[in-house]
mmCIF file of C-alpha atoms in Angstrom:
data_model
loop_
_atom_site.group_PDB
_atom_site.id
_atom_site.type_symbol
_atom_site.label_atom_id
_atom_site.label_comp_id
_atom_site.label_asym_id
_atom_site.label_seq_id
_atom_site.Cartn_x
_atom_site.Cartn_y
_atom_site.Cartn_z
ATOM 1 C CA MET A 11 8.212 -20.791 -3.700
ATOM 2 C CA ARG A 12 8.426 -17.386 -2.057
ATOM 3 C CA THR A 13 5.872 -16.579 0.631
ATOM 4 C CA LEU A 14 4.579 -13.105 1.427
ATOM 5 C CA TYR A 15 2.673 -12.513 4.649
ATOM 6 C CA GLU A 16 0.001 -9.902 3.901
ATOM 7 C CA LEU A 17 -2.411 -7.991 6.120
ATOM 8 C CA ALA A 18 -5.977 -9.206 5.595
ATOM 9 C CA GLY A 19 -9.447 -8.357 6.808
ATOM 10 C CA ALA A 20 -12.006 -10.800 8.168
ATOM 11 C CA ASP A 21 -12.216 -12.057 4.589
ATOM 12 C CA PRO A 22 -8.800 -13.607 3.903
ATOM 13 C CA GLU A 23 -8.995 -12.413 0.301
ATOM 14 C CA GLN A 24 -9.207 -8.774 1.351
ATOM 15 C CA ARG A 25 -5.491 -7.856 1.456
ATOM 16 C CA PHE A 26 -5.175 -4.127 2.077
ATOM 17 C CA SER A 27 -1.803 -3.107 3.495
ATOM 18 C CA PRO A 28 -0.151 -0.372 1.379
ATOM 19 C CA PHE A 29 3.256 -1.733 2.337
ATOM 20 C CA CYS A 30 2.351 -5.262 1.284
ATOM 21 C CA TRP A 31 1.067 -3.923 -2.022
ATOM 22 C CA ARG A 32 4.379 -2.157 -2.610
ATOM 23 C CA THR A 33 6.081 -5.511 -2.199
ATOM 24 C CA ARG A 34 3.524 -7.339 -4.361
ATOM 25 C CA LEU A 35 4.078 -4.891 -7.197
ATOM 26 C CA ALA A 36 7.857 -4.968 -6.761
ATOM 27 C CA LEU A 37 7.876 -8.755 -7.047
ATOM 28 C CA ALA A 38 5.695 -8.587 -10.154
ATOM 29 C CA HIS A 39 8.042 -5.961 -11.655
ATOM 30 C CA LYS A 40 10.926 -8.371 -11.130
ATOM 31 C CA GLY A 41 8.891 -11.211 -12.632
ATOM 32 C CA LEU A 42 9.096 -13.237 -9.423
ATOM 33 C CA GLU A 43 6.312 -15.557 -8.336
ATOM 34 C CA VAL A 44 5.086 -15.414 -4.759
ATOM 35 C CA GLU A 45 2.415 -17.103 -2.690
ATOM 36 C CA GLY A 46 0.535 -14.697 -0.455
ATOM 37 C CA THR A 47 -0.699 -15.790 2.941
ATOM 38 C CA PRO A 48 -3.172 -13.747 4.983
ATOM 39 C CA TRP A 49 -2.137 -12.334 8.350
ATOM 40 C CA ARG A 50 -4.086 -10.236 10.810
ATOM 41 C CA PHE A 51 -3.243 -7.603 13.407
ATOM 42 C CA THR A 52 -3.758 -9.927 16.370
ATOM 43 C CA GLU A 53 -1.710 -12.821 14.956
ATOM 44 C CA LYS A 54 1.669 -11.585 16.187
ATOM 45 C CA GLU A 55 2.793 -15.101 17.110
ATOM 46 C CA ARG A 56 2.608 -16.196 13.471
ATOM 47 C CA LEU A 57 5.448 -13.790 12.673
ATOM 48 C CA ALA A 58 7.626 -14.798 15.634
ATOM 49 C CA PHE A 59 9.997 -16.654 13.300
ATOM 50 C CA SER A 60 10.789 -13.339 11.586
ATOM 51 C CA GLY A 61 11.379 -11.278 14.710
ATOM 52 C CA GLN A 62 8.725 -8.844 13.475
ATOM 53 C CA ALA A 63 5.294 -7.817 14.701
ATOM 54 C CA SER A 64 3.920 -6.497 11.407
ATOM 55 C CA VAL A 65 3.904 -7.192 7.683
ATOM 56 C CA PRO A 66 5.103 -7.406 4.987
ATOM 57 C CA VAL A 67 7.321 -10.357 5.724
ATOM 58 C CA LEU A 68 8.831 -12.077 2.703
ATOM 59 C CA VAL A 69 10.348 -15.547 2.868
ATOM 60 C CA ASP A 70 12.582 -16.230 -0.138
ATOM 61 C CA GLY A 71 14.312 -19.568 0.301
ATOM 62 C CA ASP A 72 16.314 -19.351 3.513
ATOM 63 C CA THR A 73 16.060 -15.565 3.655
ATOM 64 C CA VAL A 74 13.440 -13.842 5.797
ATOM 65 C CA LEU A 75 12.887 -10.130 5.131
ATOM 66 C CA SER A 76 10.637 -7.429 6.528
ATOM 67 C CA ASP A 77 9.905 -3.758 5.828
ATOM 68 C CA SER A 78 8.825 -2.898 2.303
ATOM 69 C CA TRP A 79 11.814 -0.653 1.559
ATOM 70 C CA THR A 80 14.291 -3.246 2.847
ATOM 71 C CA ILE A 81 12.583 -5.890 0.730
ATOM 72 C CA ALA A 82 12.767 -3.689 -2.379
ATOM 73 C CA GLU A 83 16.492 -3.046 -1.842
ATOM 74 C CA TRP A 84 17.102 -6.754 -1.349
ATOM 75 C CA LEU A 85 15.171 -7.706 -4.493
ATOM 76 C CA GLU A 86 17.186 -5.162 -6.477
ATOM 77 C CA ALA A 87 20.489 -6.560 -5.194
ATOM 78 C CA GLN A 88 19.506 -10.213 -5.296
ATOM 79 C CA TYR A 89 17.996 -10.178 -8.789
ATOM 80 C CA PRO A 90 20.124 -7.687 -10.754
ATOM 81 C CA GLY A 91 19.410 -9.360 -14.092
ATOM 82 C CA ARG A 92 15.719 -8.587 -13.847
ATOM 83 C CA PRO A 93 14.092 -5.175 -14.464
ATOM 84 C CA SER A 94 15.400 -2.549 -12.081
ATOM 85 C CA LEU A 95 13.116 -1.203 -9.375
ATOM 86 C CA PHE A 96 15.083 2.015 -8.945
ATOM 87 C CA GLY A 97 16.435 2.725 -12.418
ATOM 88 C CA GLY A 98 19.910 3.092 -10.954
ATOM 89 C CA ALA A 99 18.865 6.065 -8.803
ATOM 90 C CA PRO A 100 17.360 4.998 -5.462
ATOM 91 C CA GLY A 101 17.612 8.505 -3.974
ATOM 92 C CA PRO A 102 14.549 10.028 -5.701
ATOM 93 C CA VAL A 103 12.591 6.842 -5.048
ATOM 94 C CA ARG A 104 13.524 7.008 -1.371
ATOM 95 C CA PHE A 105 12.108 10.551 -1.315
ATOM 96 C CA ILE A 106 8.781 9.296 -2.712
ATOM 97 C CA ASN A 107 8.825 6.579 -0.055
ATOM 98 C CA ALA A 108 9.292 9.161 2.706
ATOM 99 C CA TRP A 109 6.635 11.479 1.221
ATOM 100 C CA ALA A 110 4.113 8.634 1.047
ATOM 101 C CA ASP A 111 4.782 7.533 4.615
ATOM 102 C CA GLY A 112 4.945 10.997 6.136
ATOM 103 C CA VAL A 113 2.433 13.011 4.107
ATOM 104 C CA LEU A 114 0.184 10.854 1.924
ATOM 105 C CA HIS A 115 -0.667 8.154 4.467
ATOM 106 C CA PRO A 116 -1.739 10.471 7.296
ATOM 107 C CA ALA A 117 -4.008 12.374 4.907
ATOM 108 C CA LEU A 118 -5.435 9.186 3.426
ATOM 109 C CA ALA A 119 -5.957 7.473 6.779
ATOM 110 C CA ARG A 120 -8.374 10.186 7.896
ATOM 111 C CA LEU A 121 -10.608 9.363 4.926
ATOM 112 C CA VAL A 122 -10.810 5.576 5.323
ATOM 113 C CA VAL A 123 -9.898 4.644 8.908
ATOM 114 C CA LEU A 124 -13.443 3.693 9.910
ATOM 115 C CA ASP A 125 -13.838 1.714 6.678
ATOM 116 C CA ILE A 126 -10.733 -0.276 7.608
ATOM 117 C CA HIS A 127 -12.282 -1.045 10.986
ATOM 118 C CA ALA A 128 -15.441 -2.291 9.281
ATOM 119 C CA CYS A 129 -13.585 -4.901 7.247
ATOM 120 C CA LEU A 130 -11.877 -6.513 10.259
ATOM 121 C CA GLY A 131 -12.937 -9.415 12.446
ATOM 122 C CA PRO A 132 -14.010 -8.737 16.069
ATOM 123 C CA ASP A 133 -10.610 -9.299 17.699
ATOM 124 C CA ASP A 134 -8.839 -7.150 15.152
ATOM 125 C CA GLN A 135 -11.518 -4.478 15.437
ATOM 126 C CA ALA A 136 -10.858 -4.129 19.164
ATOM 127 C CA TYR A 137 -7.100 -3.886 18.600
ATOM 128 C CA PHE A 138 -7.458 -1.463 15.700
ATOM 129 C CA ARG A 139 -9.861 0.825 17.509
ATOM 130 C CA GLN A 140 -7.732 1.039 20.638
ATOM 131 C CA SER A 141 -4.457 1.636 18.794
ATOM 132 C CA ARG A 142 -5.781 4.095 16.199
ATOM 133 C CA GLU A 143 -7.916 6.098 18.589
ATOM 134 C CA ALA A 144 -4.851 6.525 20.792
ATOM 135 C CA ARG A 145 -2.954 7.726 17.721
ATOM 136 C CA PHE A 146 -5.611 10.196 16.562
ATOM 137 C CA GLY A 147 -6.741 11.283 20.014
ATOM 138 C CA MET A 148 -10.406 10.795 19.096
ATOM 139 C CA SER A 149 -12.870 8.106 18.084
ATOM 140 C CA LEU A 150 -12.653 6.533 14.646
ATOM 141 C CA GLU A 151 -16.116 7.890 13.947
ATOM 142 C CA ALA A 152 -14.938 11.412 14.729
ATOM 143 C CA VAL A 153 -11.857 11.039 12.551
ATOM 144 C CA GLN A 154 -13.808 10.012 9.478
ATOM 145 C CA ALA A 155 -16.976 12.059 10.106
ATOM 146 C CA GLY A 156 -15.752 15.096 8.199
ATOM 147 C CA ARG A 157 -14.075 13.342 5.314
ATOM 148 C CA GLU A 158 -16.042 15.145 2.605
ATOM 149 C CA ALA A 159 -14.689 18.420 3.958
ATOM 150 C CA GLU A 160 -11.176 16.921 4.130
ATOM 151 C CA LEU A 161 -11.242 15.727 0.517
ATOM 152 C CA PRO A 162 -10.033 18.984 -1.117
ATOM 153 C CA ALA A 163 -7.040 19.077 1.236
ATOM 154 C CA PHE A 164 -6.235 15.450 0.406
ATOM 155 C CA ARG A 165 -6.356 16.187 -3.315
ATOM 156 C CA LYS A 166 -3.940 19.085 -2.794
ATOM 157 C CA VAL A 167 -1.503 16.643 -1.207
ATOM 158 C CA LEU A 168 -1.330 14.917 -4.604
ATOM 159 C CA GLN A 169 -0.244 18.061 -6.462
ATOM 160 C CA PRO A 170 3.421 16.940 -6.699
ATOM 161 C CA LEU A 171 2.219 13.862 -8.600
ATOM 162 C CA ARG A 172 0.267 15.991 -11.046
ATOM 163 C CA MET A 173 3.351 18.088 -11.712
ATOM 164 C CA ILE A 174 5.420 14.975 -12.396
ATOM 165 C CA LEU A 175 2.738 13.364 -14.568
ATOM 166 C CA ALA A 176 2.429 16.525 -16.659
ATOM 167 C CA LYS A 177 5.965 15.820 -17.899
ATOM 168 C CA GLN A 178 6.109 12.029 -18.060
ATOM 169 C CA ALA A 179 3.856 8.981 -18.147
ATOM 170 C CA TRP A 180 5.010 7.481 -14.855
ATOM 171 C CA ILE A 181 6.562 8.734 -11.638
ATOM 172 C CA GLY A 182 9.554 6.612 -12.592
ATOM 173 C CA GLY A 183 9.813 8.159 -16.079
ATOM 174 C CA ASP A 184 8.903 6.474 -19.347
ATOM 175 C CA ALA A 185 8.077 3.241 -17.529
ATOM 176 C CA PRO A 186 6.860 2.494 -13.991
ATOM 177 C CA ASN A 187 9.305 1.709 -11.221
ATOM 178 C CA TYR A 188 9.198 1.350 -7.462
ATOM 179 C CA ALA A 189 8.268 5.031 -7.016
ATOM 180 C CA ASP A 190 5.007 4.288 -8.841
ATOM 181 C CA TYR A 191 4.404 1.160 -6.793
ATOM 182 C CA ILE A 192 4.808 3.072 -3.534
ATOM 183 C CA VAL A 193 1.989 5.478 -4.377
ATOM 184 C CA LEU A 194 -0.125 2.853 -6.119
ATOM 185 C CA GLY A 195 0.129 0.759 -2.959
ATOM 186 C CA SER A 196 -1.272 3.658 -0.948
ATOM 187 C CA LEU A 197 -4.211 4.150 -3.308
ATOM 188 C CA GLN A 198 -4.811 0.410 -3.461
ATOM 189 C CA TRP A 199 -5.019 0.441 0.342
ATOM 190 C CA ALA A 200 -7.997 2.772 0.063
ATOM 191 C CA ARG A 201 -9.567 0.869 -2.862
ATOM 192 C CA CYS A 202 -9.465 -2.406 -0.948
ATOM 193 C CA VAL A 203 -11.380 -1.109 2.073
ATOM 194 C CA SER A 204 -13.565 1.795 0.951
ATOM 195 C CA ASP A 205 -15.955 2.930 -1.773
ATOM 196 C CA PHE A 206 -15.240 6.600 -0.972
ATOM 197 C CA LYS A 207 -14.282 8.402 -4.172
ATOM 198 C CA LEU A 208 -10.851 9.921 -3.635
ATOM 199 C CA LEU A 209 -10.115 11.326 -7.088
ATOM 200 C CA ALA A 210 -12.056 13.310 -9.641
ATOM 201 C CA SER A 211 -12.439 11.501 -12.958
ATOM 202 C CA ASP A 212 -10.582 14.258 -14.825
ATOM 203 C CA ASP A 213 -7.632 14.257 -12.420
ATOM 204 C CA PRO A 214 -4.369 13.160 -14.133
ATOM 205 C CA VAL A 215 -3.652 11.140 -11.014
ATOM 206 C CA HIS A 216 -6.864 9.198 -11.662
ATOM 207 C CA ALA A 217 -5.728 8.289 -15.190
ATOM 208 C CA TRP A 218 -2.286 7.294 -13.905
ATOM 209 C CA ARG A 219 -3.851 5.171 -11.170
ATOM 210 C CA GLU A 220 -6.013 3.333 -13.703
ATOM 211 C CA ARG A 221 -2.940 2.564 -15.804
ATOM 212 C CA GLY A 222 -1.078 1.439 -12.704
ATOM 213 C CA PHE A 223 -3.871 -0.798 -11.494
ATOM 214 C CA GLY A 224 -3.866 -2.391 -14.959
ATOM 215 C CA LEU A 225 -0.204 -3.426 -14.729
ATOM 216 C CA PHE A 226 0.793 -7.087 -14.506
ATOM 217 C CA GLY A 227 -2.461 -8.371 -15.940
ATOM 218 C CA GLY A 228 -4.580 -6.091 -13.767
ATOM 219 C CA MET A 229 -3.299 -7.649 -10.561
ATOM 220 C CA ALA A 230 -4.419 -4.746 -8.360
ATOM 221 C CA MET A 231 -7.893 -4.531 -9.886
ATOM 222 C CA ALA A 232 -8.359 -8.290 -9.580
ATOM 223 C CA ALA A 233 -7.864 -8.069 -5.806
ATOM 224 C CA LYS A 234 -10.909 -7.876 -3.576
ATOM 225 C CA GLY A 235 -11.986 -4.297 -3.132
ATOM 226 C CA TYR A 236 -14.115 -1.532 -4.609
ATOM 227 C CA ALA A 237 -14.140 0.135 -7.997
ATOM 228 C CA PRO A 238 -11.569 2.975 -8.153
#
């Protein structure tokens, strides 16, 4: 059985890492079973065997992998007879990966960072507060305090998705691929920790997200979190 180490809150069922969700969805796309195990920010020693200090970490037989993009590439190469994650063109998918990491995540983090803190246990809360406040240069409360005013700017960040979805059903084309799972993982991150409404109900991205969260038997929606 494959094992996936996933970031969790104080409740071990609350798995919220966007990168772990990318990997979860990629494994489901390939039709590969995996057993998830919760991991927390302050449990670095539990990952010592992998040489990593963060998740996702995937153990597949004798192979230990980390980094969601590296895992996706490995799954594509290792299981070529199963549905393709990249549709034969990893370049555009790599661009979506970079856009999500460099543009979408910073915008999204400002809307939910204090909610993430709230779902952690005491030790993880101390670590998270220290590390994230150093990153933002202000308190978590100050970061999230103006999120209603930040919401229009966040929704503008999603405009490239709307332009894509105006022409096709999925970011990947006629069917979802890893490009979809990258962005779905980001939005699932927010859903798992916060009840803040990110998207207007008439936004095409909202409709796409609902379809995406319904994939693989509604795996994303079945996870502990809030209504989208």
